[in-house]
Coordinates of C-alpha atoms in Angstrom, one line a residue:
M1 CA -6.3 -2.1 -22.0
R2 CA -4.6 -5.1 -20.6
T3 CA -4.2 -8.1 -22.8
L4 CA -5.4 -11.3 -21.1
S5 CA -3.4 -14.4 -21.6
A6 CA -4.9 -17.8 -22.6
E7 CA -4.9 -18.8 -19.0
P8 CA -7.6 -17.2 -16.7
R9 CA -6.4 -14.3 -14.5
L10 CA -6.4 -15.9 -11.0
F11 CA -7.7 -14.2 -7.8
V12 CA -7.2 -15.6 -4.3
F13 CA -9.7 -14.5 -1.7
Y14 CA -8.3 -14.8 1.8
L15 CA -11.3 -15.0 4.1
V16 CA -10.9 -13.9 7.7
P17 CA -13.4 -15.3 10.3
D18 CA -16.5 -13.1 10.6
F19 CA -15.9 -11.9 7.0
T20 CA -18.7 -10.0 5.3
M21 CA -20.5 -12.2 2.8
M22 CA -21.8 -9.3 0.7
A23 CA -18.3 -7.9 0.1
F24 CA -17.0 -11.3 -0.9
S25 CA -19.9 -12.4 -3.1
S26 CA -20.1 -9.0 -4.8
A27 CA -16.5 -9.4 -5.9
V28 CA -16.9 -13.0 -7.1
E29 CA -20.1 -12.2 -8.9
A30 CA -18.4 -9.4 -10.9
L31 CA -15.7 -11.9 -12.0
R32 CA -18.3 -14.6 -12.8
M33 CA -20.4 -12.2 -14.9
A34 CA -17.3 -11.0 -16.8
N35 CA -16.7 -14.6 -17.8
A36 CA -20.4 -14.9 -18.9
V37 CA -20.3 -11.7 -21.0
L38 CA -16.9 -12.6 -22.6
G39 CA -18.0 -16.2 -23.3
H40 CA -15.0 -17.8 -21.8
D41 CA -13.2 -18.1 -18.5
A42 CA -11.0 -15.0 -18.5
Y43 CA -11.1 -15.0 -14.7
A44 CA -10.7 -17.7 -12.0
W45 CA -10.7 -17.6 -8.3
R46 CA -10.1 -19.7 -5.2
V47 CA -10.7 -19.3 -1.5
A48 CA -8.0 -19.5 1.2
T49 CA -8.1 -19.5 4.9
V50 CA -5.4 -19.5 7.6
D51 CA -5.4 -23.3 8.0
G52 CA -7.4 -24.4 4.9
G53 CA -10.4 -25.2 7.0
K54 CA -13.9 -23.9 6.9
V55 CA -14.6 -20.2 7.6
R56 CA -17.7 -18.6 9.0
A57 CA -19.1 -15.4 7.7
S58 CA -20.6 -12.7 10.0
C59 CA -24.1 -13.8 8.7
G60 CA -23.5 -17.3 10.1
L61 CA -23.0 -19.1 6.8
T62 CA -19.9 -21.3 6.5
L63 CA -17.7 -21.7 3.4
E64 CA -15.2 -24.4 2.4
A65 CA -11.7 -23.3 1.6
D66 CA -9.6 -24.4 -1.4
S67 CA -6.2 -23.8 0.2
S68 CA -4.4 -22.5 3.3
V69 CA -2.0 -19.6 3.7
A70 CA 0.9 -22.1 3.8
V71 CA -0.2 -23.6 0.5
E72 CA -0.6 -20.2 -1.0
R73 CA 3.0 -19.3 -0.1
Q74 CA 4.1 -22.4 -2.0
H75 CA 2.0 -21.5 -5.0
L76 CA 3.9 -18.2 -5.3
A77 CA 6.8 -20.1 -6.9
T78 CA 4.6 -22.2 -9.2
L79 CA 2.1 -21.8 -12.1
Q80 CA -0.6 -21.6 -9.4
R81 CA 0.6 -18.1 -8.5
P82 CA -2.3 -15.7 -8.5
S83 CA -2.6 -12.4 -10.3
M84 CA -4.1 -10.8 -7.1
A85 CA -4.6 -11.7 -3.5
L86 CA -7.6 -10.1 -1.8
V87 CA -8.2 -10.1 2.0
C88 CA -11.9 -10.1 2.9
G89 CA -12.6 -9.0 6.5
G90 CA -15.7 -8.2 8.5
K91 CA -16.5 -7.9 12.2
H92 CA -13.9 -8.0 15.0
I93 CA -11.0 -7.8 12.5
H94 CA -8.5 -6.9 15.3
R95 CA -9.1 -10.4 16.8
H96 CA -8.0 -12.3 13.8
V97 CA -4.3 -11.4 13.7
D98 CA -2.1 -14.0 11.9
R99 CA 1.6 -13.4 11.3
A100 CA 1.8 -16.2 8.7
A101 CA -0.9 -14.4 6.6
E102 CA 0.9 -11.1 6.9
A103 CA 4.1 -12.7 5.8
W104 CA 2.3 -14.2 2.8
L105 CA 0.9 -10.9 1.8
R106 CA 4.3 -9.2 2.0
E107 CA 5.8 -12.0 -0.1
C108 CA 3.0 -11.5 -2.7
R109 CA 4.0 -7.8 -3.0
H110 CA 7.7 -8.8 -3.2
R111 CA 6.9 -11.2 -6.1
G112 CA 4.8 -8.7 -8.0
V113 CA 1.4 -10.0 -7.1
A114 CA -1.2 -7.3 -6.6
V115 CA -2.8 -7.2 -3.2
G116 CA -6.1 -5.7 -2.0
S117 CA -8.8 -5.9 0.6
L118 CA -12.6 -5.9 0.9
C119 CA -14.3 -4.2 3.9
T120 CA -12.1 -4.4 7.0
G121 CA -9.4 -6.5 5.3
T122 CA -7.6 -3.2 5.0
H123 CA -6.6 -3.8 8.7
I124 CA -4.7 -6.9 7.7
L125 CA -2.8 -5.1 4.9
A126 CA -1.9 -2.3 7.3
R127 CA -0.7 -4.8 9.9
A128 CA 1.5 -6.4 7.3
G129 CA 3.1 -3.0 6.7
L130 CA 1.8 -2.7 3.2
L131 CA -0.1 0.6 3.6
N132 CA 2.6 2.9 4.9
E133 CA 2.3 6.2 3.0
K134 CA -0.4 4.6 0.8
K135 CA -3.9 5.7 0.1
C136 CA -6.6 3.3 1.2
A137 CA -10.3 2.8 1.9
I138 CA -12.2 1.0 4.6
H139 CA -15.8 1.0 5.8
W140 CA -16.8 4.3 7.3
E141 CA -17.7 2.7 10.7
N142 CA -14.1 1.4 11.0
I143 CA -12.3 4.6 10.0
P144 CA -11.9 6.0 13.6
G145 CA -10.3 2.8 14.9
F146 CA -8.1 2.4 11.8
V147 CA -6.8 5.9 12.0
E148 CA -5.9 5.5 15.7
Q149 CA -3.9 2.3 15.0
F150 CA -2.3 3.0 11.6
G151 CA -1.3 6.6 11.3
G152 CA 1.1 5.9 8.4
A153 CA -1.8 5.1 6.0
S154 CA -3.8 7.8 4.3
V155 CA -7.5 6.9 4.7
N156 CA -10.0 8.3 2.1
T157 CA -13.7 8.3 2.6
G158 CA -14.5 7.2 -1.0
I159 CA -15.9 3.7 -1.8
Y160 CA -12.5 2.3 -3.0
E161 CA -8.9 3.3 -3.6
V162 CA -6.2 2.2 -5.9
D163 CA -2.6 3.2 -5.1
G164 CA -0.1 1.5 -7.3
N165 CA -0.8 -2.2 -7.2
I166 CA -2.8 -2.0 -3.9
F167 CA -6.6 -2.1 -4.1
T168 CA -8.8 -1.4 -1.1
C169 CA -12.6 -0.9 -0.8
A170 CA -15.1 -0.1 1.9
G171 CA -16.9 -3.5 1.5
G172 CA -20.5 -4.2 0.8
A173 CA -21.5 -3.4 -2.8
T174 CA -18.3 -1.4 -3.3
S175 CA -16.5 -4.6 -3.9
F176 CA -18.5 -4.9 -7.1
D177 CA -17.3 -1.4 -8.2
M178 CA -13.7 -2.1 -7.5
I179 CA -13.6 -5.4 -9.4
L180 CA -15.4 -3.7 -12.3
H181 CA -12.6 -1.1 -12.3
I182 CA -10.1 -3.9 -12.7
I183 CA -12.2 -5.6 -15.4
Q184 CA -12.5 -2.3 -17.3
H185 CA -8.8 -1.9 -17.3
D186 CA -8.4 -5.5 -18.6
V187 CA -11.1 -5.7 -21.3
G188 CA -12.7 -2.3 -21.7
E189 CA -15.8 -0.3 -21.0
D190 CA -18.2 -2.2 -23.3
I191 CA -17.7 -5.4 -21.3
V192 CA -18.3 -3.6 -18.1
S193 CA -21.5 -2.0 -19.4
S194 CA -22.7 -5.5 -20.4
I195 CA -21.9 -6.7 -16.9
C196 CA -23.9 -3.8 -15.4
E197 CA -26.9 -4.7 -17.6
L198 CA -26.7 -8.3 -16.5
A199 CA -26.4 -7.4 -12.8
L200 CA -29.2 -4.8 -13.1
V201 CA -26.8 -2.1 -12.0
D202 CA -27.5 1.3 -13.5
R203 CA -23.9 2.7 -13.4
V204 CA -20.3 2.1 -12.4
R205 CA -19.3 4.1 -9.4
G206 CA -15.9 5.8 -9.3
P207 CA -13.5 5.6 -6.4
G208 CA -14.2 9.1 -5.1
E209 CA -17.9 8.6 -4.5
R210 CA -18.9 9.0 -0.9
Q211 CA -19.7 5.9 1.2
R212 CA -22.4 7.6 3.3
L213 CA -25.3 9.8 2.4
P214 CA -24.6 13.5 3.1
F215 CA -25.5 14.5 6.7
A216 CA -28.3 16.6 5.4
Q217 CA -30.0 13.6 3.8
R218 CA -29.3 11.3 6.7
V219 CA -31.0 13.5 9.3
G220 CA -33.2 15.7 7.1
V221 CA -31.4 18.9 8.1
Q222 CA -31.2 21.7 5.5
D223 CA -30.0 24.6 7.6
Q224 CA -26.5 25.5 6.2
T225 CA -25.3 26.8 9.6
V226 CA -26.0 23.5 11.3
L227 CA -24.4 21.6 8.5
M228 CA -21.3 23.7 8.6
L229 CA -21.0 23.4 12.4
V230 CA -21.6 19.7 12.5
E231 CA -18.9 19.2 9.8
K232 CA -16.5 21.2 12.1
M233 CA -17.4 19.0 15.0
E234 CA -16.8 15.8 13.1
R235 CA -13.4 17.1 12.1
S236 CA -12.3 17.9 15.7
L237 CA -13.5 14.9 17.8
T238 CA -10.1 14.3 19.3
E239 CA -9.6 17.9 20.3
P240 CA -13.1 19.4 20.7
M241 CA -13.5 23.1 20.0
Q242 CA -15.2 25.3 22.5
I243 CA -18.9 26.1 21.6
D244 CA -18.1 29.8 21.6
E245 CA -15.3 29.2 19.2
L246 CA -17.6 27.2 16.9
T247 CA -20.3 29.9 17.0
A248 CA -17.8 32.7 16.3
S249 CA -16.7 30.8 13.1
V250 CA -20.1 31.3 11.6
G251 CA -20.7 34.9 12.8
L252 CA -23.7 34.2 15.0
S253 CA -24.3 34.5 18.7
R254 CA -24.3 31.5 21.0
R255 CA -28.0 32.1 21.7
Q256 CA -28.8 32.1 18.0
I257 CA -26.9 28.8 17.4
E258 CA -28.6 27.2 20.4
R259 CA -32.0 28.1 19.0
I260 CA -31.2 26.7 15.5
F261 CA -29.8 23.5 16.9
R262 CA -32.9 22.9 19.0
T263 CA -35.1 23.5 16.0
E264 CA -33.2 21.3 13.6
L265 CA -31.7 18.6 15.9
R266 CA -33.8 18.9 19.1
C267 CA -30.7 19.3 21.3
S268 CA -28.1 21.9 22.1
P269 CA -24.8 22.1 20.2
A270 CA -22.9 20.9 23.2
R271 CA -25.1 17.9 23.6
Y272 CA -24.8 17.0 19.9
Y273 CA -21.0 17.4 20.0
L274 CA -20.9 15.0 23.0
K275 CA -23.1 12.5 21.1
L276 CA -20.7 12.5 18.2
R277 CA -17.7 11.9 20.5
L278 CA -19.4 9.1 22.3
E279 CA -20.5 7.4 19.1
R280 CA -16.8 7.4 18.0
A281 CA -15.9 6.0 21.4
Q282 CA -18.4 3.2 21.0
H283 CA -16.9 2.3 17.6
L284 CA -13.4 2.2 19.1
L285 CA -14.4 0.0 22.0
V286 CA -16.1 -2.6 19.8
Q287 CA -13.8 -2.6 16.8
T288 CA -10.3 -2.2 18.5
S289 CA -8.4 -3.4 21.6
I290 CA -7.2 0.1 22.4
P291 CA -7.2 0.6 26.2
V292 CA -10.2 2.5 27.5
V293 CA -8.1 5.4 28.7
E294 CA -6.7 5.8 25.2
V295 CA -10.2 5.7 23.8
A296 CA -11.2 8.5 26.1
I297 CA -8.2 10.6 24.9
A298 CA -9.0 9.8 21.3
C299 CA -12.5 11.2 21.8
G300 CA -11.5 14.4 23.5
F301 CA -12.2 13.5 27.2
V302 CA -9.8 15.0 29.8
S303 CA -10.0 11.9 32.0
A304 CA -11.2 8.3 31.9
S305 CA -13.5 8.9 34.8
H306 CA -15.3 11.8 33.0
F307 CA -15.5 9.7 29.9
S308 CA -17.0 6.7 31.8
K309 CA -19.6 8.9 33.5
C310 CA -20.7 10.5 30.2
Y311 CA -20.7 7.1 28.5
R312 CA -22.8 5.4 31.2
E313 CA -25.3 8.3 31.2
T314 CA -25.8 7.9 27.4
Y315 CA -25.6 4.1 27.0
G316 CA -26.6 2.7 30.4
C317 CA -23.4 0.8 30.8
S318 CA -19.7 1.4 31.3
P319 CA -17.2 1.5 28.4
Q320 CA -15.6 -1.8 29.7
E321 CA -19.0 -3.5 29.8
T322 CA -19.5 -2.5 26.1
R323 CA -16.2 -4.1 25.2
N324 CA -16.9 -7.2 27.4
R325 CA -20.3 -7.8 25.7
S326 CA -18.7 -7.4 22.3
T327 CA -16.1 -10.0 23.1
L328 CA -18.6 -12.4 24.6
N329 CA -20.9 -12.1 21.5
A330 CA -17.9 -12.8 19.2
R331 CA -17.0 -15.9 21.2
M332 CA -20.6 -17.2 21.1
R333 CA -20.7 -16.8 17.3
A334 CA -17.4 -18.7 16.9
P335 CA -17.8 -22.1 15.3
L336 CA -17.4 -25.2 17.4
P337 CA -14.3 -27.5 16.7
E338 CA -15.0 -30.3 14.3
C339 CA -15.0 -33.0 17.0
A340 CA -17.6 -31.0 19.1
S341 CA -19.9 -30.2 16.2
A342 CA -19.9 -33.8 15.1
A343 CA -20.9 -35.1 18.5

């Protein structure tokens, strides 16, 4: 158990535009409730943005900041230095690159300040070079794009990950779990149990718990053969296996597998495999700036033209149109400059 000093343990939340409010508020509420249970301010926090200005969440709400990245770098050499710096990301994280923020995070590590991320903030840590050969977590929707961009990091599918003094979580309610892990290390299980009672949370989840429901529960499939084959498909989206190769792995004929898939999933194995690859492609188009041809390769298509044809047949638009719409929507959600909004 860590012995807390007389001064509150200070957290800095660096909020990236389009950050996820649930991930941020869950983390802050865990700290607030810890103070309430302990009866004193054992924890404190402040909000930072790139320029110290307001920042808009993905839900449309806007928050005031307490400081800027430049000010936070100055604080590292003063009594205002934090115990931990946490990056809170959300939608379109690849559009919010800032070298000054990355330099600040590297300096935090150099000066012994713990760093971490909520939701897609893991991207920012990886861009700063802090996740090379490190285990980390990120929201399941963002795993494909993250893996394509940051091969040096080891991405786990659990709800959060702690590797040394680096803390990452998948976002949403998992922020609460990760902060409770920190609090438990500081002040013990009894305090955490009291926090859970206060928050009406029935238990503390461990880092290895899965983010998504098992496939069987998501789609209502119970057939073990289907579950086994879909798992193989999901593991080989970049280099798709031949259907005959898949069927041979379970000792059944292609005709038997076709019949089982149509009964359980109402489509052929080949069609379902294509669906998985195109879903991955859609995630990469929306969440990354990877060129379309590289998206096609990452999803197992032999050519960009074949990829575009399959994509249009499924989604009714081209891959580039999907990316353009995503970019346009992000621009429309961007806050107006102060002078314009005041007019």
